Coordinates of C-alpha atoms in Angstrom, one line a residue:
X1 CA 9.6 98.9 116.6
X2 CA 12.9 99.4 116.0
X3 CA 16.0 97.3 114.6
X4 CA 17.7 98.2 117.8
X5 CA 14.8 96.2 119.8
X6 CA 14.2 93.6 117.6
X7 CA 17.5 92.9 117.5
X8 CA 17.6 92.6 120.9
X9 CA 14.1 90.4 121.3
X10 CA 16.2 87.8 118.9
X11 CA 19.6 87.5 121.5
X12 CA 17.0 87.5 124.1
X13 CA 15.0 85.1 122.8
X14 CA 18.0 82.8 121.5
X15 CA 20.5 83.1 124.7
X16 CA 18.4 83.4 127.6
X17 CA 17.3 79.0 127.8
X18 CA 20.5 78.9 128.2
X19 CA 21.6 81.0 131.2
X20 CA 23.0 80.0 134.1
X21 CA 19.8 80.8 136.4
X22 CA 17.7 78.2 134.9
X23 CA 19.7 74.7 135.0
X24 CA 17.1 73.4 137.3
X25 CA 15.3 70.3 137.6
X26 CA 11.5 71.3 136.7
X27 CA 8.7 69.8 135.5
X28 CA 5.5 70.9 134.0
X29 CA 3.7 74.4 134.8
X30 CA 7.4 74.7 137.4
X31 CA 8.9 74.2 134.3
X32 CA 7.9 76.9 131.5
X33 CA 7.5 79.6 134.5
X34 CA 11.2 79.6 135.0
X35 CA 11.7 79.4 131.2
X36 CA 9.3 82.9 131.0
X37 CA 11.2 84.4 134.2
X38 CA 14.7 84.0 132.4
X39 CA 13.0 85.3 129.2
X40 CA 11.4 87.6 130.8
X41 CA 14.3 89.1 132.3
X42 CA 16.4 89.0 129.3
X43 CA 13.6 91.2 127.8
X44 CA 14.3 93.6 130.1
X45 CA 16.5 95.7 128.3
X46 CA 13.3 96.9 126.1
X47 CA 10.8 97.2 129.4
X48 CA 9.7 95.2 131.8
X49 CA 8.2 92.3 130.3
X50 CA 4.5 90.6 131.9
X51 CA 2.7 87.5 130.9
X52 CA 0.5 84.8 132.0
X53 CA 1.8 81.1 131.6
X54 CA -0.8 78.7 129.7
X55 CA -1.0 75.5 131.2
X56 CA 0.4 72.5 129.5
X57 CA 0.1 68.8 129.7
X58 CA 3.5 67.8 129.2
X59 CA 7.3 69.9 129.5
X60 CA 7.7 68.6 125.5
X61 CA 4.8 70.4 124.0
X62 CA 6.5 73.7 124.6
X63 CA 5.7 76.2 126.9
X64 CA 3.2 79.3 126.2
X65 CA 2.6 82.3 127.4
X66 CA -0.7 84.7 127.0
X67 CA -1.1 88.4 127.0
X68 CA 2.4 89.3 126.4
X69 CA 2.7 92.6 127.0
X70 CA 7.0 94.8 127.3
X71 CA 6.1 98.3 128.8
X72 CA 8.7 100.1 126.7
X73 CA 9.9 103.4 128.2
X74 CA 8.1 106.9 126.5
X75 CA 4.8 108.3 126.7
X76 CA 4.6 108.2 122.7
X77 CA 6.8 104.4 122.5
X78 CA 5.0 102.5 121.6
X79 CA 4.6 98.8 123.5
X80 CA 4.7 95.8 122.3
X81 CA 1.7 93.7 123.0
X82 CA 0.9 89.7 121.9
X83 CA -2.0 87.1 122.4
X84 CA 0.6 84.2 122.8
X85 CA 4.4 83.2 122.9
X86 CA 5.3 79.9 122.2
X87 CA 8.4 78.1 122.9
X88 CA 9.3 74.6 121.8
X89 CA 11.9 72.2 121.4
X90 CA 15.5 71.0 123.1
X91 CA 17.2 74.1 123.7
X92 CA 13.8 74.4 126.6
X93 CA 14.7 71.0 127.5
X94 CA 18.7 72.4 127.9
X95 CA 16.8 74.4 130.5
X96 CA 15.5 71.9 132.5
X97 CA 18.4 69.7 132.5
X98 CA 21.7 71.5 132.1
X99 CA 23.1 69.2 130.0
X100 CA 20.9 68.7 126.3
X101 CA 22.4 70.4 123.4
X102 CA 20.7 73.2 122.3
X103 CA 20.3 72.0 119.1
X104 CA 17.1 73.2 118.4
X105 CA 14.7 76.1 119.4
X106 CA 10.7 77.0 117.7
X107 CA 8.8 80.5 118.7
X108 CA 5.4 81.6 117.3
X109 CA 3.9 84.7 118.5
X110 CA 0.5 85.3 117.6
X111 CA -0.9 88.5 117.5
X112 CA 1.8 90.8 118.0
X113 CA 1.1 94.1 117.5
X114 CA 2.2 97.9 119.0
X115 CA 0.4 100.0 120.6
X116 CA 1.5 104.3 122.0
X117 CA 0.6 104.9 125.2
X118 CA -0.4 108.6 124.9
X119 CA -1.4 109.1 129.0
X120 CA -5.1 109.8 127.3
X121 CA -7.5 106.9 128.9
X122 CA -9.9 107.9 125.6
X123 CA -7.1 107.9 123.0
X124 CA -5.3 105.0 124.5
X125 CA -8.5 102.9 124.5
X126 CA -9.0 103.7 121.0
X127 CA -4.9 103.5 119.9
X128 CA -5.0 100.3 121.5
X129 CA -8.5 99.4 119.0
X130 CA -7.5 100.2 115.8
X131 CA -3.7 98.5 116.8
X132 CA -5.8 95.2 117.4
X133 CA -6.2 95.0 113.6
X134 CA -3.1 95.1 112.8
X135 CA -2.2 92.2 114.6
X136 CA 1.3 90.4 113.1
X137 CA 2.0 86.9 113.1
X138 CA 5.7 85.5 113.5
X139 CA 7.1 81.8 113.5
X140 CA 10.5 80.8 113.5
X141 CA 12.4 77.7 113.6
X142 CA 16.3 78.2 115.2
X143 CA 19.1 75.0 114.5
X144 CA 22.4 74.4 116.2
X145 CA 24.6 71.9 114.7
X146 CA 27.5 71.7 117.9
X147 CA 30.5 69.6 115.4
X148 CA 29.9 72.2 113.0
X149 CA 29.2 75.2 115.4
X150 CA 26.6 76.0 112.7
X151 CA 23.7 78.2 113.0
X152 CA 20.5 78.0 111.0
X153 CA 17.8 80.3 111.1
X154 CA 15.6 77.5 108.9
X155 CA 12.4 79.5 109.4
X156 CA 11.3 83.0 110.2
X157 CA 8.1 84.1 108.7
X158 CA 6.3 87.1 109.5
X159 CA 2.9 87.7 108.4
X160 CA 1.9 90.9 108.2
X161 CA -2.3 92.1 107.7
X162 CA -3.0 92.1 104.0
X163 CA -0.3 91.0 101.3
X164 CA 2.1 91.9 103.0
X165 CA 4.6 89.2 104.1
X166 CA 8.6 88.6 105.0
X167 CA 10.5 84.9 105.1
X168 CA 14.2 84.7 105.8
X169 CA 16.3 81.9 106.0
X170 CA 20.2 82.2 106.8
X171 CA 23.2 80.3 108.3
X172 CA 25.7 81.1 110.0
X173 CA 29.2 79.6 111.0
X174 CA 30.9 80.5 114.7
X175 CA 27.7 80.4 116.9
X176 CA 29.3 78.7 119.9
X177 CA 26.1 77.8 122.1
X178 CA 27.5 75.1 124.5
X179 CA 27.8 77.9 127.1
X180 CA 25.9 80.7 128.3
X181 CA 29.7 82.5 128.1
X182 CA 30.5 80.8 124.9
X183 CA 26.9 81.8 123.6
X184 CA 28.2 85.7 124.7
X185 CA 31.3 85.0 122.9
X186 CA 29.2 84.5 119.7
X187 CA 28.0 87.7 119.3
X188 CA 31.4 88.8 118.1
X189 CA 32.8 85.5 116.4
X190 CA 29.6 84.4 113.7
X191 CA 29.8 84.8 110.8
X192 CA 26.7 85.1 108.3
X193 CA 27.2 83.1 104.9
X194 CA 23.6 82.5 103.7
X195 CA 21.1 84.6 103.3
X196 CA 17.9 84.5 101.5
X197 CA 15.6 86.9 102.4
X198 CA 11.8 87.7 100.7
X199 CA 9.4 90.9 101.3
X200 CA 5.7 91.0 99.8
X201 CA 4.9 94.3 100.0
X202 CA 1.5 95.9 99.3
X203 CA 1.2 98.8 102.1
X204 CA 4.0 97.1 104.2
X205 CA 7.1 100.1 103.7
X206 CA 4.3 102.6 104.3
X207 CA 2.9 100.9 108.2
X208 CA 6.3 99.5 108.9
X209 CA 9.4 101.4 107.7
X210 CA 8.1 104.9 106.1
X211 CA 7.8 107.4 109.2
X212 CA 10.8 105.9 111.0
X213 CA 12.9 106.4 107.4
X214 CA 11.4 109.8 106.3
X215 CA 11.6 112.4 108.9
X216 CA 15.8 111.9 109.2
X217 CA 16.3 111.8 105.2
X218 CA 13.6 114.4 104.0
X219 CA 13.8 118.2 105.3
X220 CA 11.5 120.2 107.4
X221 CA 10.1 122.0 104.9
X222 CA 10.3 123.2 101.1
X223 CA 9.3 121.5 97.8
X224 CA 8.9 117.4 99.0
X225 CA 8.4 117.0 95.8
X226 CA 11.7 118.1 94.8
X227 CA 13.1 116.3 97.7
X228 CA 12.4 112.9 97.0
X229 CA 13.5 113.6 93.6
X230 CA 17.5 114.7 94.8
X231 CA 17.1 111.2 97.4
X232 CA 16.4 109.3 94.4
X233 CA 18.9 110.7 92.2
X234 CA 21.7 110.1 95.1
X235 CA 20.6 106.6 95.5
X236 CA 19.9 105.6 92.2
X237 CA 24.2 106.8 91.8
X238 CA 25.1 104.6 94.7
X239 CA 23.0 102.0 93.6
X240 CA 25.3 102.5 90.0
X241 CA 28.5 102.2 91.7
X242 CA 28.2 99.2 93.6
X243 CA 31.2 96.6 92.9
X244 CA 29.6 95.0 90.2
X245 CA 31.7 91.3 91.4
X246 CA 28.6 91.5 94.6
X247 CA 25.7 92.9 92.7
X248 CA 25.8 91.3 89.0
X249 CA 23.8 93.9 86.7
X250 CA 20.2 92.2 87.2
X251 CA 20.6 93.3 90.9
X252 CA 20.9 96.5 90.0
X253 CA 18.4 97.2 87.6
X254 CA 16.4 95.5 90.8
X255 CA 17.3 97.3 93.5
X256 CA 16.8 100.6 90.6
X257 CA 12.9 99.0 90.5
X258 CA 12.6 99.6 94.0
X259 CA 13.7 103.3 94.1
X260 CA 11.7 104.1 91.3
X261 CA 8.1 103.5 93.5
X262 CA 9.6 104.7 96.4
X263 CA 7.5 105.3 99.0
X264 CA 5.0 103.1 97.4
X265 CA 6.5 99.8 96.3
X266 CA 3.9 97.0 95.4
X267 CA 5.6 93.7 93.9
X268 CA 7.7 91.0 95.9
X269 CA 11.5 91.7 96.8
X270 CA 13.9 88.4 96.5
X271 CA 17.8 89.0 97.9
X272 CA 20.3 86.0 97.5
X273 CA 23.5 86.4 99.6
X274 CA 26.0 84.0 99.6
X275 CA 30.2 84.5 101.2
X276 CA 32.2 82.2 101.9
X277 CA 34.3 83.9 104.3
X278 CA 30.7 85.4 106.2
X279 CA 30.1 88.7 107.0
X280 CA 30.1 89.0 110.3
X281 CA 31.8 91.9 113.2
X282 CA 35.3 91.0 112.9
X283 CA 35.0 92.1 109.0
X284 CA 33.3 95.5 110.3
X285 CA 36.0 96.0 113.6
X286 CA 38.1 98.3 111.8
X287 CA 34.4 100.9 110.8
X288 CA 34.6 101.5 115.2
X289 CA 37.7 103.2 114.1
X290 CA 37.6 104.5 111.4
X291 CA 33.7 105.2 110.9
X292 CA 31.5 104.5 108.6
X293 CA 32.4 105.0 105.3
X294 CA 31.7 107.4 102.9
X295 CA 31.6 106.4 100.1
X296 CA 30.6 103.3 98.3
X297 CA 34.4 102.2 97.5
X298 CA 34.6 102.3 101.3
X299 CA 32.9 98.8 101.8
X300 CA 34.8 97.3 99.2
X301 CA 36.5 95.4 102.2
X302 CA 32.4 94.5 103.8
X303 CA 32.0 93.4 100.4
X304 CA 35.2 91.3 99.2
X305 CA 33.9 87.4 98.3
X306 CA 30.1 88.4 98.7
X307 CA 27.3 87.9 96.1
X308 CA 23.9 89.7 95.2
X309 CA 21.3 88.0 93.8
X310 CA 18.6 90.7 94.1
X311 CA 15.2 90.5 92.7
X312 CA 11.9 93.1 91.8
X313 CA 9.0 91.7 90.5
X314 CA 6.2 94.2 90.3
X315 CA 2.7 93.1 91.1
X316 CA -0.6 96.3 91.6
X317 CA -2.6 93.8 93.3
X318 CA -1.9 91.0 96.0

C-alpha cells in the first residue's frame, strides 16, 4: 500500500464519522450500518469498499465489520483485505446524535493483508493463500481536546509477521473537529509538535519498502553493488550535512548506522521529534511555489526549532 493510500485511509477513518450525511438517529445494527456506509463512501477514493456488518448487542460496544475488501484499481495493484475492522468510541456517538463531542475514536484491524489480482484464476488463488500467512494487526486510538484543539495519536501499533513492529504516538495542534467543515479546514492548519516512533525490523524493510523505493533509486542495468555504494555515499553525505541544532551527533550516528545496514537492517529504530511551533502545511506552503529544495540547506525553514532524537539498536536475532 502506498504512503498516499495509507494517508487517505487514515483521513477517511478520522473524518468520515463526522460527515453530515451520518447525523441520523440510529441505534444497534442500523447505527453501525450508517457508520460503515459513510466510511465505505469515504474510502471510495481508494476503491470500492465492501464488508459484512457483524451483529453487536449495543452501540457502545462498537461496530464490527468483517470480510473487508477495498478493490484498488489496476490488474497488478494489490487489493486491501482484512478479516475484521472494529470501531468504537464517543466519535461514533456523534454519528448517532450529531451533538456528542467526537473526543475519542478507537479502531482495530485484524488480518490486514494485500492481495495482488492478476486476472489468472490459478495465480489469484495461490497469491491470496500466500498473503494469508502475512496478516497484519493495526491498533489505533485518537483523542481530541476541543478546548485546546489538540489531536493526540495515543496509540498506533502495527504488528507485522515475525519480529516486525511499528509503534507511534503523536500530538498535533490546530485541529478543529467541531464540524465536518472545520475538520476539512484543519487539514491545512494543523501542526505536529511531538512524535515518538519505534520501528522493529527483521525483514520489515525488505518486505514492505525495498520494492517500492528500489526501482526509483537503482539503475536498470550495470553494476548494482557499485550503484548501492554510490547511493550510500550520497545519503551519508546528506546525513552529515543535516543541521546540528536539529540532529545532534548521536542522531546522525544512528542514521549512519541504519544506512550501513541497508538493504537488510536488523534491529530497532527510535525517533523522537519535538517542536514548539510544530511542523505542518503552513511551514511547507513556500515549497508549493518554489518546489522541493535540492539541498539540505534548503530545508532550514522546515527544521527551524525542530529536534530529532534518533537511536538505532542492532539485533541480529529477534
